[in-house]
Coordinates of C-alpha atoms and ligand atoms in Angstrom, one line a residue:
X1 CA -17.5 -20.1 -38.1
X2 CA -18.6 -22.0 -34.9
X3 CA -16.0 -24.1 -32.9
X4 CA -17.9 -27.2 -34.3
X5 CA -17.0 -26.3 -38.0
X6 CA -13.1 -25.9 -37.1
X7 CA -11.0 -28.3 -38.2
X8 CA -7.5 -27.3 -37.4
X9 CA -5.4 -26.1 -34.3
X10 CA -8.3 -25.4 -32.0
X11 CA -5.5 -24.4 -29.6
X12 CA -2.9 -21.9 -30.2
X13 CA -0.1 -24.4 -29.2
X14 CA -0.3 -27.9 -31.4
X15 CA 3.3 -27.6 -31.9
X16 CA 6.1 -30.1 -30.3
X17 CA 6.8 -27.6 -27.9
X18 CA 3.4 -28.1 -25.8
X19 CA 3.4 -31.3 -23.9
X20 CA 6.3 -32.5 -22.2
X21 CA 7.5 -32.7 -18.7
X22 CA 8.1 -29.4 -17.8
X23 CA 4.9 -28.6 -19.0
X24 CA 4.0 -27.5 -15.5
X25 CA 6.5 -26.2 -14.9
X26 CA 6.4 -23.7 -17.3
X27 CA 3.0 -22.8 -16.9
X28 CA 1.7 -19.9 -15.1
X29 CA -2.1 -20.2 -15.8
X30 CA -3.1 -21.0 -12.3
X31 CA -1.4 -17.8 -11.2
X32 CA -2.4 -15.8 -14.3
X33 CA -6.6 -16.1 -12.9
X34 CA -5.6 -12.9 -11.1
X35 CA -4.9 -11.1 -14.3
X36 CA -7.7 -12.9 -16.6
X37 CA -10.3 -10.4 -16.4
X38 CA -7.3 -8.1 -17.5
X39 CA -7.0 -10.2 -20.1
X40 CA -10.1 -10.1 -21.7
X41 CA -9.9 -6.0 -21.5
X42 CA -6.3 -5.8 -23.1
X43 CA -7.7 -8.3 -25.7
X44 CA -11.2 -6.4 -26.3
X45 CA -8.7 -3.1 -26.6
X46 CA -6.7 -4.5 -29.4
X47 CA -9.0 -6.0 -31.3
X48 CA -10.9 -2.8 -31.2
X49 CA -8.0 -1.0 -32.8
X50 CA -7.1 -3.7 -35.1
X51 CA -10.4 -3.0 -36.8
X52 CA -10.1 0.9 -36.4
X53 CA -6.6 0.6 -38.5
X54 CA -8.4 -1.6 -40.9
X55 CA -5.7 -4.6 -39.7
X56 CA -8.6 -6.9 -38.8
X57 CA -11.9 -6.6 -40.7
X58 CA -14.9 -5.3 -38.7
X59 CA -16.9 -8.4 -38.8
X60 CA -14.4 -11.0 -37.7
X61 CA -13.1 -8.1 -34.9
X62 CA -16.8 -8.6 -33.7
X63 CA -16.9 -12.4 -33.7
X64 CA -13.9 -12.1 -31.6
X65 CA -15.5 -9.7 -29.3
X66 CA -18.4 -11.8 -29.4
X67 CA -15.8 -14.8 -28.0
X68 CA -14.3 -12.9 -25.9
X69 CA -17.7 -11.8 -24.1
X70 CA -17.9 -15.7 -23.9
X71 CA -14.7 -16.2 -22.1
X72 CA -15.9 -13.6 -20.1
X73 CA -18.6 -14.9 -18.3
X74 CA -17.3 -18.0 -18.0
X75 CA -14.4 -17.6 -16.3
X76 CA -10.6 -18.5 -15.6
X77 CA -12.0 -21.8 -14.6
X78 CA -13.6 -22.9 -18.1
X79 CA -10.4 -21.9 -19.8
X80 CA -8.5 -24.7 -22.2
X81 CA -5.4 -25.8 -21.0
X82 CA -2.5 -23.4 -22.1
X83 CA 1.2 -21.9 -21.1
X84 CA -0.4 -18.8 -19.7
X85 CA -4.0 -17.0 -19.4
X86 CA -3.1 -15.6 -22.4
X87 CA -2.7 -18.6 -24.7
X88 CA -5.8 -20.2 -23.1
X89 CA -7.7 -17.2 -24.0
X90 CA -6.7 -17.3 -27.6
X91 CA -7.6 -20.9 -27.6
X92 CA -10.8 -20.5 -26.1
X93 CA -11.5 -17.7 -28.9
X94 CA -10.5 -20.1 -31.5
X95 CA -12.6 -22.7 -30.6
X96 CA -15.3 -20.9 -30.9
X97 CA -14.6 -18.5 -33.9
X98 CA -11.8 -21.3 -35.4
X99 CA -8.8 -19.9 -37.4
X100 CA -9.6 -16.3 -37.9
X101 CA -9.6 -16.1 -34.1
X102 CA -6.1 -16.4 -34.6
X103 CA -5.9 -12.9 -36.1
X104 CA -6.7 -12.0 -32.7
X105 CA -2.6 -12.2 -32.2
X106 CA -1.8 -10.2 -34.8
X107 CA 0.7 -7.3 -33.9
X108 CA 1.7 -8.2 -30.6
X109 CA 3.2 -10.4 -28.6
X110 CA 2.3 -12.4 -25.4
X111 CA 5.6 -9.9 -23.7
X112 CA 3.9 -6.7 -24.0
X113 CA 0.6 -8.3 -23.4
X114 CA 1.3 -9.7 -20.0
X115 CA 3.1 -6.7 -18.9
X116 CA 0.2 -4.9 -20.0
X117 CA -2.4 -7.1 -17.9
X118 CA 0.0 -6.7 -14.3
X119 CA 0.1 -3.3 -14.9
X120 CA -4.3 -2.8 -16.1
X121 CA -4.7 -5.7 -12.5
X122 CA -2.1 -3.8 -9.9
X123 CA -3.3 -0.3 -10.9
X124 CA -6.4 -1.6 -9.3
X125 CA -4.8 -3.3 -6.2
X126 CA -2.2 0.3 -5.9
X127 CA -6.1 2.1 -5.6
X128 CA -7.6 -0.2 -3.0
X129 CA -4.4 -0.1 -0.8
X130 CA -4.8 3.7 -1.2
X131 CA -8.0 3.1 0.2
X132 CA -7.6 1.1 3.0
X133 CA -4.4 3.4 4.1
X134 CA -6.7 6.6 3.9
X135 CA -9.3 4.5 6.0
X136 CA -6.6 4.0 8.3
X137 CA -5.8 7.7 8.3
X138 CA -9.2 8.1 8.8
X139 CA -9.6 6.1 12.3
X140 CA -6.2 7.9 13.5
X141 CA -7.8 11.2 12.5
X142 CA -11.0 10.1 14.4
X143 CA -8.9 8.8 17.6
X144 CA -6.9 12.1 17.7
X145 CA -9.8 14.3 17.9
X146 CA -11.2 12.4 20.8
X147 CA -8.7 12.0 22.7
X148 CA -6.7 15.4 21.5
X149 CA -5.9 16.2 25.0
X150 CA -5.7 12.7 26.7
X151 CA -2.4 13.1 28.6
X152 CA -0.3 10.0 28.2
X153 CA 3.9 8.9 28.4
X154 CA 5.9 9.6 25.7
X155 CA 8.4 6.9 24.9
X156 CA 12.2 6.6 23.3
X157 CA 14.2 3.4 24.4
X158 CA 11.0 2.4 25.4
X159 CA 11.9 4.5 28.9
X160 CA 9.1 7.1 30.0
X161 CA 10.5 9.9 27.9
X162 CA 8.2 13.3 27.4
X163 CA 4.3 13.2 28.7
X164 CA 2.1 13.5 25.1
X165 CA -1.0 13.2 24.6
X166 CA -2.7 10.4 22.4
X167 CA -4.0 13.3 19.8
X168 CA -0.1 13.4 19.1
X169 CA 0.5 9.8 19.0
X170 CA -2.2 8.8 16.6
X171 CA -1.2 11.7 14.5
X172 CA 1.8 11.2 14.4
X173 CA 1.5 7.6 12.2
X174 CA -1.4 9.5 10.7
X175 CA 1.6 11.6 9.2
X176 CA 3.8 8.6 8.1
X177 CA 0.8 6.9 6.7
X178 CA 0.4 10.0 4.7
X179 CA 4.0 9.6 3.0
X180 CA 2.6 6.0 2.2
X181 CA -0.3 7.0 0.4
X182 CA 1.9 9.3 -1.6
X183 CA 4.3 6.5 -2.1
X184 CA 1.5 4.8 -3.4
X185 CA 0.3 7.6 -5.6
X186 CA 3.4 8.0 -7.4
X187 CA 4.1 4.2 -7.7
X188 CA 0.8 4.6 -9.7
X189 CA 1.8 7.4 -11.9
X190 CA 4.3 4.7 -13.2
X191 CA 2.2 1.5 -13.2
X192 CA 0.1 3.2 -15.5
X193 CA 1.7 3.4 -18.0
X194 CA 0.8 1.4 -21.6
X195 CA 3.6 -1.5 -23.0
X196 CA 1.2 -2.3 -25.3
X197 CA 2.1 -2.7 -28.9
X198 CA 5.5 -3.3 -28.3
X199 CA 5.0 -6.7 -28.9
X200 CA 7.5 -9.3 -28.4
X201 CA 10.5 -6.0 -27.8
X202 CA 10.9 -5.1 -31.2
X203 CA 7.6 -3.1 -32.3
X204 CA 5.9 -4.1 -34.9
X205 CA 5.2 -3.8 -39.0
X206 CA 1.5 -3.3 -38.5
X207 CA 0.2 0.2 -38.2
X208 CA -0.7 0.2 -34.7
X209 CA -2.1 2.8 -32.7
X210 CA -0.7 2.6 -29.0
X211 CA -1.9 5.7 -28.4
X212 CA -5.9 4.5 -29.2
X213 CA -5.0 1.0 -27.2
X214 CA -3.6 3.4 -23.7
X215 CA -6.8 5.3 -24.0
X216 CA -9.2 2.5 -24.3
X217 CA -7.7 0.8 -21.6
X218 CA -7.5 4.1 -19.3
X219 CA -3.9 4.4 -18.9
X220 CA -2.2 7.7 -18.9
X221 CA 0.2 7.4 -21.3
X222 CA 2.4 4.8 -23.5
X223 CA 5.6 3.2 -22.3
X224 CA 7.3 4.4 -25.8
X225 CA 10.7 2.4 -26.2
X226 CA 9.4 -1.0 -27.4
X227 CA 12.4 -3.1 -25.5
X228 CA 11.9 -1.3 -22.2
X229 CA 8.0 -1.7 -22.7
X230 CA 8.2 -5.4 -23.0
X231 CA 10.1 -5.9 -20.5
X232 CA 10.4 -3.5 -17.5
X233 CA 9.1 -4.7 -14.4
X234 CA 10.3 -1.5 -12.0
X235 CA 7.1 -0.9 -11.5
X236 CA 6.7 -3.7 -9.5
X237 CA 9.8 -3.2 -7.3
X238 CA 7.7 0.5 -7.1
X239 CA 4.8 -1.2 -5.2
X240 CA 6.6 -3.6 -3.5
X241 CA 8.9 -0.9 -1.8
X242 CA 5.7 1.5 -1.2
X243 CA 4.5 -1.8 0.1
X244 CA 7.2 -2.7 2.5
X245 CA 7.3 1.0 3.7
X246 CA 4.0 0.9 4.7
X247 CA 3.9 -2.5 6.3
X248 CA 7.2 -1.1 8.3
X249 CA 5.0 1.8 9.5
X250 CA 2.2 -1.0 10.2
X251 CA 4.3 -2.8 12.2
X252 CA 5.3 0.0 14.6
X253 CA 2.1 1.0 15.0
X254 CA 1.2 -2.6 15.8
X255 CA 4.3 -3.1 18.2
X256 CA 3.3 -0.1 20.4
X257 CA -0.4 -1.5 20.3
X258 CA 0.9 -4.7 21.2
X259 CA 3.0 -2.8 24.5
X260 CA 0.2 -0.3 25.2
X261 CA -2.6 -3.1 25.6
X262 CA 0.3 -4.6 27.8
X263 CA 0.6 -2.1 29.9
X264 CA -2.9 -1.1 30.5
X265 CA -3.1 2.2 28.2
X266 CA -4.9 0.6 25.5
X267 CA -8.3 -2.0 25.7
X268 CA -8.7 -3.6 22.4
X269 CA -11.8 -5.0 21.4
X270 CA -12.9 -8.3 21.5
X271 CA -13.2 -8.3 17.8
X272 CA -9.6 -7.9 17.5
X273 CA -8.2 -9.7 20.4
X274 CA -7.7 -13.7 20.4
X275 CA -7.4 -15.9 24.0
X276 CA -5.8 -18.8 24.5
X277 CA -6.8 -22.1 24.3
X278 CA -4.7 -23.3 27.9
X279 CA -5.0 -19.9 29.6
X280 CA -9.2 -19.0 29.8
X281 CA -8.0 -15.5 31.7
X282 CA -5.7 -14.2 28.0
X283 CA -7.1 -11.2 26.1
X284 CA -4.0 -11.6 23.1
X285 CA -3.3 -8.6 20.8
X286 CA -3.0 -11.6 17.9
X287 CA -4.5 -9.4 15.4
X288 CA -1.5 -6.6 15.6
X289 CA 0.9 -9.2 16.3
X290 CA -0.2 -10.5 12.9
X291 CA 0.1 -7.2 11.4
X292 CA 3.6 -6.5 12.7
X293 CA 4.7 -9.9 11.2
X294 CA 3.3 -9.2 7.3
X295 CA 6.3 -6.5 7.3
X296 CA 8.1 -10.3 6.3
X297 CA 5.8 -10.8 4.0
X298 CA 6.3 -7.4 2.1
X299 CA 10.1 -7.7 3.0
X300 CA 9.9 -11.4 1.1
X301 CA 8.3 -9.6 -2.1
X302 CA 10.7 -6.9 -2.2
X303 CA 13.4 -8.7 -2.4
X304 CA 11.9 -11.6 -4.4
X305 CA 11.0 -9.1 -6.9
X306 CA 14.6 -7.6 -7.0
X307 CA 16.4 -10.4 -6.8
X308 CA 14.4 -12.5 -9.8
X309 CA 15.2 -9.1 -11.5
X310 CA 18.6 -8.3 -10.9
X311 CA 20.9 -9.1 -13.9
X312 CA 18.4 -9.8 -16.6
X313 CA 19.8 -8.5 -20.3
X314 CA 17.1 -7.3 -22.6
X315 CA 14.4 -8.2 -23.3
X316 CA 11.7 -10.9 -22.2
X317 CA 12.9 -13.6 -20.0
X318 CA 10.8 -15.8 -18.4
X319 CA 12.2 -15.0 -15.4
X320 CA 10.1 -12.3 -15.5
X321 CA 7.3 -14.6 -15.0
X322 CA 8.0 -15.5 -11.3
X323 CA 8.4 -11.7 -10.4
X324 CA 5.2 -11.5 -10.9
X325 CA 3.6 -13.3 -7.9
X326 CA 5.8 -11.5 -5.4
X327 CA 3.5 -8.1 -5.8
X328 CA 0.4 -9.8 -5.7
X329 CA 1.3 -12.0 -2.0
X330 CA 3.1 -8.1 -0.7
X331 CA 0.0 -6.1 -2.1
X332 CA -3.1 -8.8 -0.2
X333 CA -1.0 -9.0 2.9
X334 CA -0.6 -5.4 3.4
X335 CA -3.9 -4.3 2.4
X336 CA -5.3 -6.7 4.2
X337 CA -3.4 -5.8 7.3
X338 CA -4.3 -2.4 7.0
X339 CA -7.7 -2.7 7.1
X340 CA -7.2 -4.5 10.1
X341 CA -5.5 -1.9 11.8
X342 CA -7.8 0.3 11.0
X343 CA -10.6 -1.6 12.5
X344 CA -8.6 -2.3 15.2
X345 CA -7.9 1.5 16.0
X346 CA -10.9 2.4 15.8
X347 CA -12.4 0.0 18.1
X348 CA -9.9 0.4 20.6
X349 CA -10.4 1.9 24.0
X350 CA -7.8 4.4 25.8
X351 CA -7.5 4.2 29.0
X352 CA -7.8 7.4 29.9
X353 CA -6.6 6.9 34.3
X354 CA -3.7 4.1 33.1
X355 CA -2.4 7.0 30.7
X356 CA -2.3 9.8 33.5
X357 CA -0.9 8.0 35.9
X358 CA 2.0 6.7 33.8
X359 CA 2.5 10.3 32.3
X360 CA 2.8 11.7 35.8
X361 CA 5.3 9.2 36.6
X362 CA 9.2 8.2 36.3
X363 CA 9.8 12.0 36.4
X364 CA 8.8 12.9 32.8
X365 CA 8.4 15.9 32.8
X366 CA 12.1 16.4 34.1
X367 CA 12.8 18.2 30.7
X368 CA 9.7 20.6 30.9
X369 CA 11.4 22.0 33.9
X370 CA 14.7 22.1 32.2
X371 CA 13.1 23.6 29.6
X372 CA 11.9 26.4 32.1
X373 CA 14.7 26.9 33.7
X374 CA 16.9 27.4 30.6
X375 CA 14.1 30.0 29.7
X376 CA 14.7 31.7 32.8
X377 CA 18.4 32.2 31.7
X378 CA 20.0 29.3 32.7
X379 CA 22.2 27.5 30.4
X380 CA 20.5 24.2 29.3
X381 CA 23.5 22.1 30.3
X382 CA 23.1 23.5 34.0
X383 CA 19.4 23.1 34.2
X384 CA 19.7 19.5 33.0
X385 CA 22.2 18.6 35.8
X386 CA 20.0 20.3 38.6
X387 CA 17.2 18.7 37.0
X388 CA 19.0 15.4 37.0
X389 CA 19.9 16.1 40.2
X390 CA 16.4 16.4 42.0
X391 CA 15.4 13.5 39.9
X392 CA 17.7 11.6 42.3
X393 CA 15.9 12.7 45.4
X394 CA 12.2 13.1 45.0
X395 CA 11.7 14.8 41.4
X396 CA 9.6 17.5 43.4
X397 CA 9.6 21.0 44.1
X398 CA 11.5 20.4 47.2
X399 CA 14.0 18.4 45.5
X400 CA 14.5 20.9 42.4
X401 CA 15.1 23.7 45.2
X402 CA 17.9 21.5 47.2
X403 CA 19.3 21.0 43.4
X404 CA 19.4 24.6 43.0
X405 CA 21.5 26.0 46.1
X406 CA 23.9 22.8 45.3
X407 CA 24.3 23.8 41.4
X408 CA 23.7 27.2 41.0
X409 CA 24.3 28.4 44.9
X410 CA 20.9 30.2 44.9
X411 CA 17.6 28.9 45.7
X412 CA 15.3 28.2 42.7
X413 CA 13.0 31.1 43.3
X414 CA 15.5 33.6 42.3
X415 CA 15.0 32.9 39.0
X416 CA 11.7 31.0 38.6
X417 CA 8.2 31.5 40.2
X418 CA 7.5 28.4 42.5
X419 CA 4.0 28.1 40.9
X420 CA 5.6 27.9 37.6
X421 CA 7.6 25.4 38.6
X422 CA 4.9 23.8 39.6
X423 CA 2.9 23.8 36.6
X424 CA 6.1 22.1 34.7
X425 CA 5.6 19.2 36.8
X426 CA 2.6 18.2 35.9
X427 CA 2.2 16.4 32.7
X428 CA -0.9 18.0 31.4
X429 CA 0.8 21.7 31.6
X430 CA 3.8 20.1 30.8
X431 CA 2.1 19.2 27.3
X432 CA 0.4 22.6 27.1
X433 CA 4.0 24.1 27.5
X434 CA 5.4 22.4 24.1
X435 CA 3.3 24.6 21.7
X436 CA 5.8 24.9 18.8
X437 CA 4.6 24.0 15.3
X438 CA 3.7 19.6 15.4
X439 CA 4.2 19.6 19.1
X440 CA 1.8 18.3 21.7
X441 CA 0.4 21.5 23.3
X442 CA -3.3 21.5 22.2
X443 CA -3.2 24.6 20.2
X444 CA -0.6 22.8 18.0
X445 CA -2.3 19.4 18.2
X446 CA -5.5 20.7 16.8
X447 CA -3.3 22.6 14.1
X448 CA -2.6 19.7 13.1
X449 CA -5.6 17.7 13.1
X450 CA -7.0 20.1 10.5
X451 CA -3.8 19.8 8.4
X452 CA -4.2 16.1 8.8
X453 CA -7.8 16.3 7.4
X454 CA -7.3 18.7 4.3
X455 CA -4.5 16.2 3.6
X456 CA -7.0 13.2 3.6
X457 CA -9.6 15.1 2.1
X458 CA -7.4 15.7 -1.2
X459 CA -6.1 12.4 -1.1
X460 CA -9.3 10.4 -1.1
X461 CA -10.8 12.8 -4.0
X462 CA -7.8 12.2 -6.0
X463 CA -8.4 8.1 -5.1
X464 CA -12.5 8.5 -6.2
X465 CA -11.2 10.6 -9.4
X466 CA -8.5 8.0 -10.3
X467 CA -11.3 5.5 -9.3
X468 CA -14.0 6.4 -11.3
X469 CA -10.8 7.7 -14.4
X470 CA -10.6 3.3 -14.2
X471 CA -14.8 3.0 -14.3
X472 CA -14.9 5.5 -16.9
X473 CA -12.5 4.0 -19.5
X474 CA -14.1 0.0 -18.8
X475 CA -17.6 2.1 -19.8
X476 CA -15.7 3.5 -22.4
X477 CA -14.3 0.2 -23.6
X478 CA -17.4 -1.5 -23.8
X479 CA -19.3 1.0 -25.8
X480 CA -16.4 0.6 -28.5
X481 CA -17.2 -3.2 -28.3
X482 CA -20.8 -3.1 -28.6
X483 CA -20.2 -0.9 -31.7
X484 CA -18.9 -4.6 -33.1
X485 CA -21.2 -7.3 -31.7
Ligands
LIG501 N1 3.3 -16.0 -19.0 C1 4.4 -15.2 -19.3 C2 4.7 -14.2 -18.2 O1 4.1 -14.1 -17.3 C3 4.1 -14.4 -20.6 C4 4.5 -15.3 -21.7 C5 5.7 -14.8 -22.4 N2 6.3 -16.0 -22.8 C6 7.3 -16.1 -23.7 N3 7.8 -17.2 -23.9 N4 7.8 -15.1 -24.4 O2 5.7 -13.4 -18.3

C-alpha cells in the first residue's frame, strides 16, 4: 500500500494528546537528528527479527525496510512532525506503507528504543574521542623523542623546582592521557550494551529475540533486566566523567602551554595562536586558553547528567530525556579540544636556549647536590640545610664549601669530589643523575618512550578492531535487509 492509498492515522499520534501548548515543549525531535541515523539501524534490526520470529510477515517486514531505506536518504530534515525522532520515523513509514507500518511498533516500546539509539550514537562518539586522545598521545610521543634530552625547569608552586627535560614533560601527560583512553575504553564496555526488547520496562508477550537484535546491531551483549534496560542512563554519567577527566588533564596541559609560551619556552604556531585586534605586537595562546576553559563545559554535563538523574524511581521518566543532551555538548567539546591540542603540540616550537637558561637558574639543581651529598653519607636533613645554606650566598661551589665548614665543620671535599659536585650543578647532569625507573635521566626517559609507544600501539589496534567490530555489524545489518527488499 502506497501512502496515497492510506486513509487513516498517517501519523502515529492523531490522539488528543498531540497538539497543545506544550507541544514544544515536549518535543525532542530537533535534538533527536543526532540519533536519527541510529534510528533507522535500531528500526531495520527489529523489523529484521520480527520477521525471523515469524511476529511480522516477511513481505510487510520488507515494505518497511523498503520505507525505512526512504527515511534514510532523506534525512532528519524531511521527517513529519512528531514527539521524538522516533515517532516521526514511524510516521514517515506509515505514510508510505499506511497501517501495516504500524506493526513496525510491535514488541517494544519508544523507552528501550531510545536508550538503545544513545547508546548505538555515543559508542561511536566514545571511539572517535579514543581517537583523537591517541592522536594526542601520538604528538606527545613525537615531541618527547625530539626533544628527549632538551634540558628545561621543572615546576611545583609554579617556583623553579627540579631541571627535567621536555621528553619528561610531554610524557608525563602522555601517561595521564593514557588513563583517559582507558577511561574511555571501559566507559565503552558499558555503553555497549543492548536495552533492546525491553520495551516500555516490563518486557514483552512477543517472542523476541534480544539476543539476534544485540548482534545485528553490533553490541556486545544484552542489558538483561527489562526495568534497568529501559531506563538506565549510567552510562552516560560513564562518559561524561571519562569526559571531564580528560578535559581536566586538557586543561593542565593547556595552562602550562599557556605559562610556557609566556615565558619564552614554548613558540606556538601561528595556526594556533590569535592577536589582538588593539595590540598589532600580541601572539595569544587563545587556542589552549580555549581548551582549558571546555573543562566547564564537561564539568556542566557531568553534573547536568547527574543531577537530571539523581532521584528518579523506576522506570522511564521523561526526565531522562534532557540527560540526554548533556553527553552530546561534553563529548564535541572535548573531542574537539583534543584535537586541538594535539595540533597545537605538535606544531609547537621549544625553545631549546629559553629552557637552559631557566633550568640553570634559581638554584635548581639545589636537591641534586643534596641528593649527593646524602649519598656520600650525610643525613638528608643536614645536606638540605647546607644546601639551603649556600643557596643563600651564591648557590656555587664556593658557597656549598663555606656551607660545609659552617654545618658539618669540615670542608666539602672530605666527603665529595669537587668535580662531582660540580657535575650536580649543572642541570643537564643533574637530569642524567635522576635515572630511577620514570625519572628524567635519559636512560629512563627513553624507557619510557618505548613503554609509551607499545601502550599506544595496543590501544589504537583495539580502537581500529572495535572500529571496524561497528563497520562489520552495519555490513552485516544490511545484508539481512536486502534479504527483504
Ligand atoms: N524522546 C524520549 C526520550 O528521549 C523517548 C520517548 C519516551 N517517551 C515516553 N513518553 N515514554 O527519552
Amino acid at each position: 500500500m502506497t501512502g496515497d492509498e492510506s486513509d487513516e492515522g498517517t501519523a502515529v499520534r492523531g490522539d488528543r494528546f498531540s497538539g497543545g501548548p506544550a507541544r514544544g515543549f515536549l518535543s525532542s525531535l530537533d535534538d533527536d537528528e543526532r540519533i536519527f541515523a541510529a534510528d533507522v539501524a535500531v528500526d531495520r534490526a527489529h523489523v529484521v527479527m520480527l520477521a525471523e520470529q515469524g511476529i511480522v510477515d516477511a513481505e510487510t517486514a520488507g515494505t518497511i525496510l523498503q520505507a525505512l531505506n526512504v527515511v534514510e536518504v532523506e534525512g532528519h530534515a524531511m521527517l513529519p512532525d512528531g514527539e521524538d525522532v522516533h515517532e516521526a520515523i514511524e510516521s514517515a513509514v506509515i505514510e508510505q506503507v499506511g497501517p501495516e507500518g504500524g506493526k513496525m511498533h510491535t514488541a517494544r516500546s519508544r523507552n528501550d528504543e531510545v536508550a538503545t539509539c544513545i547508546r548505538l550514537r555515543l559508542r561511536e562518539d566514545v571511539l572517535e574521542a579514543i581517537e583523537a586522545v591517541c592522536d594526542l598521545r601520538a604528538a606527545l610521543v613525537a615531541g618527547a623523542e625530539e626533544h628527549a634530552d632538551t634540558v628545561m625547569p621543572g615546576f611545583t608552586h609554579l617556583q623553579h623546582a627540579q631541571p627535567t627535560t621536555v621528553g619528561h614533560y610531554l610524557l608525563s601527560y602522555e601517561q595521564a592521557l593514557a588513563r583517559d583512553t582507558a577511561r574511555l575504553f571501559d566507559a565503552f564496555e558499558r555503553v555497549n550494551q543492548s536495552p533492546l526488547g525491553a520495551a516500555a520496562f516490563a518486557g514483552t508477550p512477543f517472542d523476541v529475540d534480544r539476543e539476534r537484535t544485540a548482534e545485528l546491531l553490533g553490541f556486545d551483549g544484552v542489558l538483561t533486566n527489562s526495568m534497568d534496560a529501559s531506563s538506565a542512563r549510567d552510562f552516560l554519567v560513564e562518559v561524561a566523567s571519562a569526559m571531564a577527566n580528560l578535559a581536566t588533564t586538557l586543561s593542565g596541559l593547556s595552562e602550562d602551554v599557556v605559562i610556557f609560551a609566556n615565558q619564552g619556552y614554548l613558540d606556538l604556531s601561528d595556526d594556533y595562536s590569535s592577536t589582538s585586534s588593539i595590540m598589532p605586537q600580541k601572539k595569544n595562546p587563545d587556542t589552549f586558553e580555549l581548551v582549558r576553559s571546555v573543562a566547564g563545559e564537561a564539568n556542566s554535563g557531568l553534573t547536568g547528567i547527574l543531577t537530571t538523574l539523581k532521584g528518579l524511581p523506576r522506570a522511564y521518566n521523561r526526565d531522562l530525556q534532557n540527560a540526554t543532551p548533556h553527553v552530546w555538548d561534553s563529548v564535541d567539546a572535548v573531542t574537539e579540544a583534543v584535537g586541538v591540542a594535539a595540533g597545537g603540540i605538535a606544531t609547537a616550537t621549544w625553545e631549546e636556549e629559553a629552557l637552559a637558561e631557566a633550568a640553570g637558574s634559581n638554584f635548581s639543581t639545589a636537591t641534586g647536590v643534596a641528593d649527593l651529598l646524602a649519598m656520600e653519607g650525610v643525613p638528608f636533613r643536614t645536606a638540605h640545610e647546607l644546601v639551603a645554606k649556600a643557596g643563600e650566598s651564591g648557590a656555587d661551589y664556593a658557597a656549598l664549601d663555606a656551607a660545609a665548614q659552617a654545618v658539618l665543620g669540615e670542608s666539602l671535599d672530605t666527603y665529595v669530589e669537587q668535580s662531582a659536585v660540580e657535575a650536580a650543578l649543572d642541570p643537564a647532569e643533574s637530569v642524567a643523575m635522576r635515572d630511577s625507573v620514570g625519572g628524567p635521566a635519559p636512560g629512563a626517559v627513553a624507557a619510557a618512550l618505548e613503554a609509551a609507544e607499545a601502550t599506544l600501539t595496543t590501544d589504537t589496534d583495539e580502537l581500529e578492531s572495535k572500529q571496524g567490530a561497528l563497520g562489520d555489524a552495519h555490513t552485516d545489518l544490511m545484508a539481512e535487509v536486502n534479504e527483504y527488499v
